[in-house]
Amino acid sequence: MQQQTSMERVNGVSEYDVGDFYDEMFAHDASPRDNCNLLYKRVIGLTTLDLHRRKMAAERSMVRLGITFNVYGDEEGTERIIPFDILPRIIDADEWKWVTDGLKQRIVALNMFIDDVYGDQKILKDKAIPEHVVRSASSFRPQCVGLKPPKGVWCHITGTDLVRDQDGKFYVLEDNLRCPSGVSYVLQNRQLMKQAFPDLFESLSVRPVDDYCGQLLDALNYLAEDRAETPTVGVLTPGVYNSAYFEHSFLAQQMGVDLVEGRDLVVQDKKVYMRTTKGLSKIDVLYRRIDDDFIDPRVFREDSLLGVPGLIEAYQAGNIALANAPGTGIADDKVIYAYVPQIIKYYLGEDPILPNVPTYVCWDDKQRDHVLNNLHNFVVKPANESGGYGMLIGPRSTREEQAKFADLIKANPRNYIAQPTLSLSRAPVIIEDRLEGRHVDLRPFIIYGRDVFVLPGGLTRVALKKGSLVVNSSQGGGSKDTWVVEELP
Amino acid sequence: MLSRVAESIYWMSRYVERAENVARFIAVNLNLSMDLASEGHQQWLPLVTTTGDDKLFYELYDAPTKRNVLEFLTFDRNNPNSILSALINARENARSIREVISAEMWEHLNNFYLMVKDVGRAGGVSEEQLVFYEQIRASGQHFIGITDATMTHGEGWHFGQCGRFMERADKTSRILDVKYYILLPSPQHVGTPFDELQWSALLRSASAFEMYRQRYGRINPANIVNFLVLDKEFPRAILHCLSRANDSLHAITGSDPEGFSNLPEQRLGQLRASLAFTSAEDIVNRGMHEFVDDMQRRVNAVGGALSNTFFTRHAEAA
C-alpha cells in the first residue's frame, strides 16, 4: 500500500474558499451542507489524483462514446465534449418539490398565454400586458393566429434556466420554449456518474432520470392518439452539422423513433410522408428541433433548405402534430419574460411560486433612463438571442462597450432588457489538484403532455473560467450531474 | 426504412470494408517487402494500382516510394480512398444514423477512427507499422462481428450486407487484376520460391491463404483463380460475395430469390449466373484482365441500380 500524505488528499478542502457567495456544497463556515455530508465524506477519502483520474476517465468515455456538440466555425475537429465535472450538485427533495411546483405553475400559465395570444387575445384586451409588447416581438408569428394545436398544448418541452442568488434563493433567469437543448447530457452524465461513483449511488437515494425519454414519447404519442392507433413519431433535425445533433440523435434512439431531416419528408394532400425504401410512409408527430424560421419555406423563410414545404399547411389541417408548436417563441421573448408574474396572476389567479429576476424593460421611458444611467450595474440582454450572445455585463464592461450598448438601446429600446447582476451561486469544481468554486445555473426539463412532468434535477451548467458568469456550452461552459436526493442519509 | 438511412448504412459498411482491405494489402506488402529485400524487388506502386488511384497519386507525389505510398494510402485526406478518408466517411455515415445502429457499433467505429487519426497526428506509422495495419484489419473485422451480433437482421442490416459484399467483390477482383499483371511477366521465376512467395502474398491479401491450402494444398495459379473468383463457400470469393449481396437484396424486397422484381436484382442475377457457369480455364483463356475489367463494370452497374431504386428520393410532391 502506498502511503498517502495529507498534501495529496482533498481534505485540503480547508483551503476551499466559499467566498462571498452561496455555495452549493458548503455553508459559510466551510462545513458541508446536511445533504452533502455523505458526498463530502466520500470525496474527502479520495486523493486529488484519484478524483482527477475519475474525471479524466469520464471525459475519455465521452470522447469514446461521441457525446459531443458541434462548434460552429471551428475548422479542425468541429466536435467537442462539454467538459464534465464529476462532483455532483445536490439538491434536497423538499426544495425540489417547491421548484417543481413553481415550474409547473409557470408552464401551465405560459401555455395559456400562448394559446390566448394566438386565439382570443383576452389578455391584451384586458390590458394585463401591453399589446404592443406582444405585437412587436420578433418571435410573434402572425401565421399562427387561429391555430388550434392538438390537446390545446403549444409548448410540450421546456428548459427553464434557474439561478440562485447570494441568499440561496432560486430565480427564473429565462424560459426556453422553442428547442431547448441539454437533456441528453443530463442522461449521459448520470451514466458516467454511475461509473465514477457506484458506491455513492448505493448509499444515497438519488432520484432517477432514466424515464425522461419514455415520458417524452408518451407525450408525443398523446398528441396523435385521436388520429392514429399507433402514431408514427419522428424527431426532425437540421442534420449532422447542427450543434445539438448529438441530442437529436440520442433522443430518437432512446425513443426508438425515426430521426428525420427536411429532405426525408414530403407533404402531399396536406399529409406528411417520409421517403422510405418502400415508397412514401405517413408520419403523425414530429418533435421538431428546427426553429420556426426554417421549418417551412412556404410560410416562413423562403430560402430555408432545412425545412419541409407545406408542413404548416398539413399542421393547420390537423394531419401532423408538432412539438413544440410553431409560435411558442413568443413566450420566451425576454421582454415578455418580464411580464410572466402578471401572466401567472392573470390566468391562474395565483402568485408566482418561483420569482423572476428583477427586470427592466427599455421600451418604458422611465425604466430605460434608469438603465442608461446605471449601465455599469446591469446585465443587458437583447430580447431574442440565446446562447449568451450579444449581452453586456455591466460591471465587467469598458466605457466603450457601455457607450455602444447605450446607442443600441436608444436605437431599438423594445429589443433590450436589463437585470441587476446577480451574484450566482457557486459549486466546487475539480481544478487540477484542488477544488475551486465556480458559478453555476440549472436547467430543469419539463414535458407537458397528458400531465406536466418535471425531470428531477436537470442540467447544471458551470462557468469554468474563474470568476466568469457565462455558463453556455458554446462559450466554453461545462456541466455537472444534478442529484435530487430523496432523504437525508 | 428512410431512404437516406438505408443509403448511410450501405456506405458505412462499404467504407469500413474498404479501410480494412487497404490495410490488408499494405500489411501483406510490408511482409513481402521484408522477404524480397535481398532481391531488390520492393514494389509499392501496385498497391496504389489496386485501389485504382494511380493518377491521383502522381498528382500528389513524385515517386512511389514506400513512404509516399504508405502516406497516400493511409492518412492522406486528399485521397478519398485512403484508410483515414474511408473511416471519416464511415463515421460520418454512422453518425447520421446513430439512432438506427447499435451503441456498440457506433462506439467501436468511433474508436476505430480515433485510433487511426491519432497515429496520423502523431506523425504516421514508424517502427510498429505492421502491428498498426494488423490492428486496422482486426478493427474492421470486429466491426463486422459486432454488427452481426448486435444489429437486428432486418432491412437495415441487409443494406449493410449489400454494401459490404459489393465492396468486397470489387476489391477481390482488383487484387487479382494487379497481382496477375505483376506475376505474369516474370516467367523466369515460375516455380521458384520467389514465385510461390508472391502467389502466397496474393492469397494473403485476400485473407485466403489458409483456406486455400485446405482446399487445394499446393500453390497453382488456376486453382487460385478458381478459389478467389468462383468458390461458393469462401467468404471473399467474388461469386460468394455476389450471392450474399443477392440474398440480402431479395430479403429487402421479399421477392422470389430465383427471379427479380427490380433492376438491381436483375443485373445482379445475370452477373451471378454468368459467373456460376464459367470456369477458371475460361477466365484465363479469355484474359484475366479483360475478365476483371468486365466484372468491375458490372459490379458498379449493380451498385448504380441499387442506388437509383432505393436511395434516390423520388416521388416529389406535385
mmCIF file of C-alpha atoms in Angstrom, chain B residues 51-183:
data_model
loop_
_atom_site.group_PDB
_atom_site.id
_atom_site.type_symbol
_atom_site.label_atom_id
_atom_site.label_comp_id
_atom_site.label_asym_id
_atom_site.label_seq_id
_atom_site.Cartn_x
_atom_site.Cartn_y
_atom_site.Cartn_z
ATOM 1 C CA THR B 51 -7.152 0.919 -55.333
ATOM 2 C CA GLY B 52 -7.325 2.422 -58.830
ATOM 3 C CA ASP B 53 -5.881 5.780 -57.831
ATOM 4 C CA ASP B 54 -2.574 5.945 -59.775
ATOM 5 C CA LYS B 55 -3.480 9.184 -61.445
ATOM 6 C CA LEU B 56 -4.253 10.974 -58.218
ATOM 7 C CA PHE B 57 -1.136 9.552 -56.640
ATOM 8 C CA TYR B 58 1.121 11.076 -59.281
ATOM 9 C CA GLU B 59 -0.634 14.407 -58.910
ATOM 10 C CA LEU B 60 0.296 14.415 -55.241
ATOM 11 C CA TYR B 61 3.633 12.585 -55.073
ATOM 12 C CA ASP B 62 6.633 12.331 -57.354
ATOM 13 C CA ALA B 63 7.680 8.734 -56.785
ATOM 14 C CA PRO B 64 6.073 5.537 -55.471
ATOM 15 C CA THR B 65 8.442 5.131 -52.562
ATOM 16 C CA LYS B 66 7.350 3.092 -49.599
ATOM 17 C CA ARG B 67 6.941 6.205 -47.517
ATOM 18 C CA ASN B 68 4.859 8.046 -50.100
ATOM 19 C CA VAL B 69 2.622 5.105 -50.818
ATOM 20 C CA LEU B 70 2.001 4.443 -47.142
ATOM 21 C CA GLU B 71 1.136 8.081 -46.538
ATOM 22 C CA PHE B 72 -1.125 8.228 -49.591
ATOM 23 C CA LEU B 73 -2.990 5.057 -48.744
ATOM 24 C CA THR B 74 -3.208 5.536 -45.005
ATOM 25 C CA PHE B 75 -3.561 9.134 -43.916
ATOM 26 C CA ASP B 76 -3.848 11.352 -46.970
ATOM 27 C CA ARG B 77 -7.158 13.199 -46.807
ATOM 28 C CA ASN B 78 -6.668 14.203 -50.450
ATOM 29 C CA ASN B 79 -7.070 10.574 -51.313
ATOM 30 C CA PRO B 80 -10.749 9.725 -50.932
ATOM 31 C CA ASN B 81 -9.832 6.056 -50.684
ATOM 32 C CA SER B 82 -7.172 6.340 -48.001
ATOM 33 C CA ILE B 83 -7.856 4.429 -44.805
ATOM 34 C CA LEU B 84 -8.401 7.642 -42.855
ATOM 35 C CA SER B 85 -10.729 9.101 -45.514
ATOM 36 C CA ALA B 86 -12.712 5.867 -45.622
ATOM 37 C CA LEU B 87 -13.036 5.876 -41.844
ATOM 38 C CA ILE B 88 -14.078 9.519 -41.743
ATOM 39 C CA ASN B 89 -16.760 8.736 -44.303
ATOM 40 C CA ALA B 90 -17.824 5.593 -42.495
ATOM 41 C CA ARG B 91 -18.056 7.501 -39.234
ATOM 42 C CA GLU B 92 -19.963 10.425 -40.746
ATOM 43 C CA ASN B 93 -22.465 7.984 -42.182
ATOM 44 C CA ALA B 94 -22.710 6.194 -38.854
ATOM 45 C CA ARG B 95 -23.127 9.482 -37.020
ATOM 46 C CA SER B 96 -26.093 10.355 -39.176
ATOM 47 C CA ILE B 97 -27.801 7.058 -38.319
ATOM 48 C CA ARG B 98 -26.802 6.523 -34.699
ATOM 49 C CA GLU B 99 -30.426 6.021 -33.780
ATOM 50 C CA VAL B 100 -30.583 3.014 -36.105
ATOM 51 C CA ILE B 101 -27.352 1.149 -35.387
ATOM 52 C CA SER B 102 -26.413 -0.369 -32.046
ATOM 53 C CA ALA B 103 -24.486 1.650 -29.467
ATOM 54 C CA GLU B 104 -21.667 -0.914 -29.694
ATOM 55 C CA MET B 105 -21.334 -0.402 -33.445
ATOM 56 C CA TRP B 106 -21.081 3.335 -33.073
ATOM 57 C CA GLU B 107 -18.662 3.164 -30.179
ATOM 58 C CA HIS B 108 -16.400 0.737 -31.994
ATOM 59 C CA LEU B 109 -16.386 2.721 -35.207
ATOM 60 C CA ASN B 110 -15.756 5.974 -33.357
ATOM 61 C CA ASN B 111 -12.790 4.422 -31.557
ATOM 62 C CA PHE B 112 -11.517 2.850 -34.744
ATOM 63 C CA TYR B 113 -11.479 6.276 -36.369
ATOM 64 C CA LEU B 114 -9.869 7.949 -33.343
ATOM 65 C CA MET B 115 -7.149 5.286 -33.236
ATOM 66 C CA VAL B 116 -6.137 5.842 -36.873
ATOM 67 C CA LYS B 117 -6.472 9.607 -36.620
ATOM 68 C CA ASP B 118 -4.256 9.712 -33.533
ATOM 69 C CA VAL B 119 -1.497 7.684 -35.172
ATOM 70 C CA GLY B 120 -1.672 10.021 -38.170
ATOM 71 C CA ARG B 121 -1.452 13.084 -35.942
ATOM 72 C CA ALA B 122 1.489 11.630 -34.075
ATOM 73 C CA GLY B 123 3.472 11.639 -37.326
ATOM 74 C CA GLY B 124 2.283 8.485 -39.043
ATOM 75 C CA VAL B 125 3.465 4.933 -38.835
ATOM 76 C CA SER B 126 7.028 4.068 -37.973
ATOM 77 C CA GLU B 127 8.616 1.043 -36.378
ATOM 78 C CA GLU B 128 5.453 -0.736 -35.388
ATOM 79 C CA GLN B 129 3.833 -0.365 -38.756
ATOM 80 C CA LEU B 130 2.881 -3.995 -39.196
ATOM 81 C CA VAL B 131 1.119 -4.030 -35.865
ATOM 82 C CA PHE B 132 -0.758 -0.882 -36.824
ATOM 83 C CA TYR B 133 -2.112 -2.323 -40.064
ATOM 84 C CA GLU B 134 -2.987 -5.586 -38.348
ATOM 85 C CA GLN B 135 -4.905 -3.512 -35.822
ATOM 86 C CA ILE B 136 -6.853 -1.832 -38.584
ATOM 87 C CA ARG B 137 -7.651 -5.139 -40.213
ATOM 88 C CA ALA B 138 -8.759 -6.563 -36.874
ATOM 89 C CA SER B 139 -10.871 -3.478 -36.110
ATOM 90 C CA GLY B 140 -12.623 -3.814 -39.442
ATOM 91 C CA GLN B 141 -13.362 -7.445 -38.715
ATOM 92 C CA HIS B 142 -14.547 -6.631 -35.199
ATOM 93 C CA PHE B 143 -16.959 -4.156 -36.693
ATOM 94 C CA ILE B 144 -18.445 -6.890 -38.854
ATOM 95 C CA GLY B 145 -18.718 -9.162 -35.831
ATOM 96 C CA ILE B 146 -20.323 -6.505 -33.656
ATOM 97 C CA THR B 147 -22.740 -5.612 -36.421
ATOM 98 C CA ASP B 148 -23.667 -9.215 -36.881
ATOM 99 C CA ALA B 149 -24.153 -9.776 -33.168
ATOM 100 C CA THR B 150 -25.918 -6.563 -32.128
ATOM 101 C CA MET B 151 -27.961 -5.245 -35.021
ATOM 102 C CA THR B 152 -31.350 -6.691 -35.872
ATOM 103 C CA HIS B 153 -31.015 -8.650 -39.083
ATOM 104 C CA GLY B 154 -33.744 -6.629 -40.705
ATOM 105 C CA GLU B 155 -33.844 -4.281 -43.645
ATOM 106 C CA GLY B 156 -31.063 -2.000 -42.427
ATOM 107 C CA TRP B 157 -28.718 -4.865 -41.749
ATOM 108 C CA HIS B 158 -29.362 -6.242 -45.226
ATOM 109 C CA PHE B 159 -28.442 -2.910 -46.784
ATOM 110 C CA GLY B 160 -25.213 -3.083 -44.818
ATOM 111 C CA GLN B 161 -24.601 -6.583 -46.142
ATOM 112 C CA CYS B 162 -25.168 -5.368 -49.706
ATOM 113 C CA GLY B 163 -22.633 -2.593 -49.221
ATOM 114 C CA ARG B 164 -20.042 -4.837 -47.623
ATOM 115 C CA PHE B 165 -20.263 -7.618 -50.205
ATOM 116 C CA MET B 166 -20.326 -5.314 -53.221
ATOM 117 C CA GLU B 167 -17.197 -3.626 -51.919
ATOM 118 C CA ARG B 168 -15.533 -6.937 -51.171
ATOM 119 C CA ALA B 169 -16.311 -8.383 -54.622
ATOM 120 C CA ASP B 170 -14.793 -5.291 -56.173
ATOM 121 C CA LYS B 171 -11.647 -5.467 -54.017
ATOM 122 C CA THR B 172 -11.025 -9.174 -54.598
ATOM 123 C CA SER B 173 -11.239 -8.554 -58.335
ATOM 124 C CA ARG B 174 -8.716 -5.732 -58.038
ATOM 125 C CA ILE B 175 -6.265 -7.882 -56.115
ATOM 126 C CA LEU B 176 -6.434 -10.483 -58.852
ATOM 127 C CA ASP B 177 -6.015 -7.933 -61.571
ATOM 128 C CA VAL B 178 -2.964 -6.225 -60.205
ATOM 129 C CA LYS B 179 -1.159 -9.280 -58.937
ATOM 130 C CA TYR B 180 -1.807 -11.098 -62.147
ATOM 131 C CA TYR B 181 -0.021 -8.374 -64.025
ATOM 132 C CA ILE B 182 2.938 -8.392 -61.686
ATOM 133 C CA LEU B 183 3.174 -12.125 -61.657
#
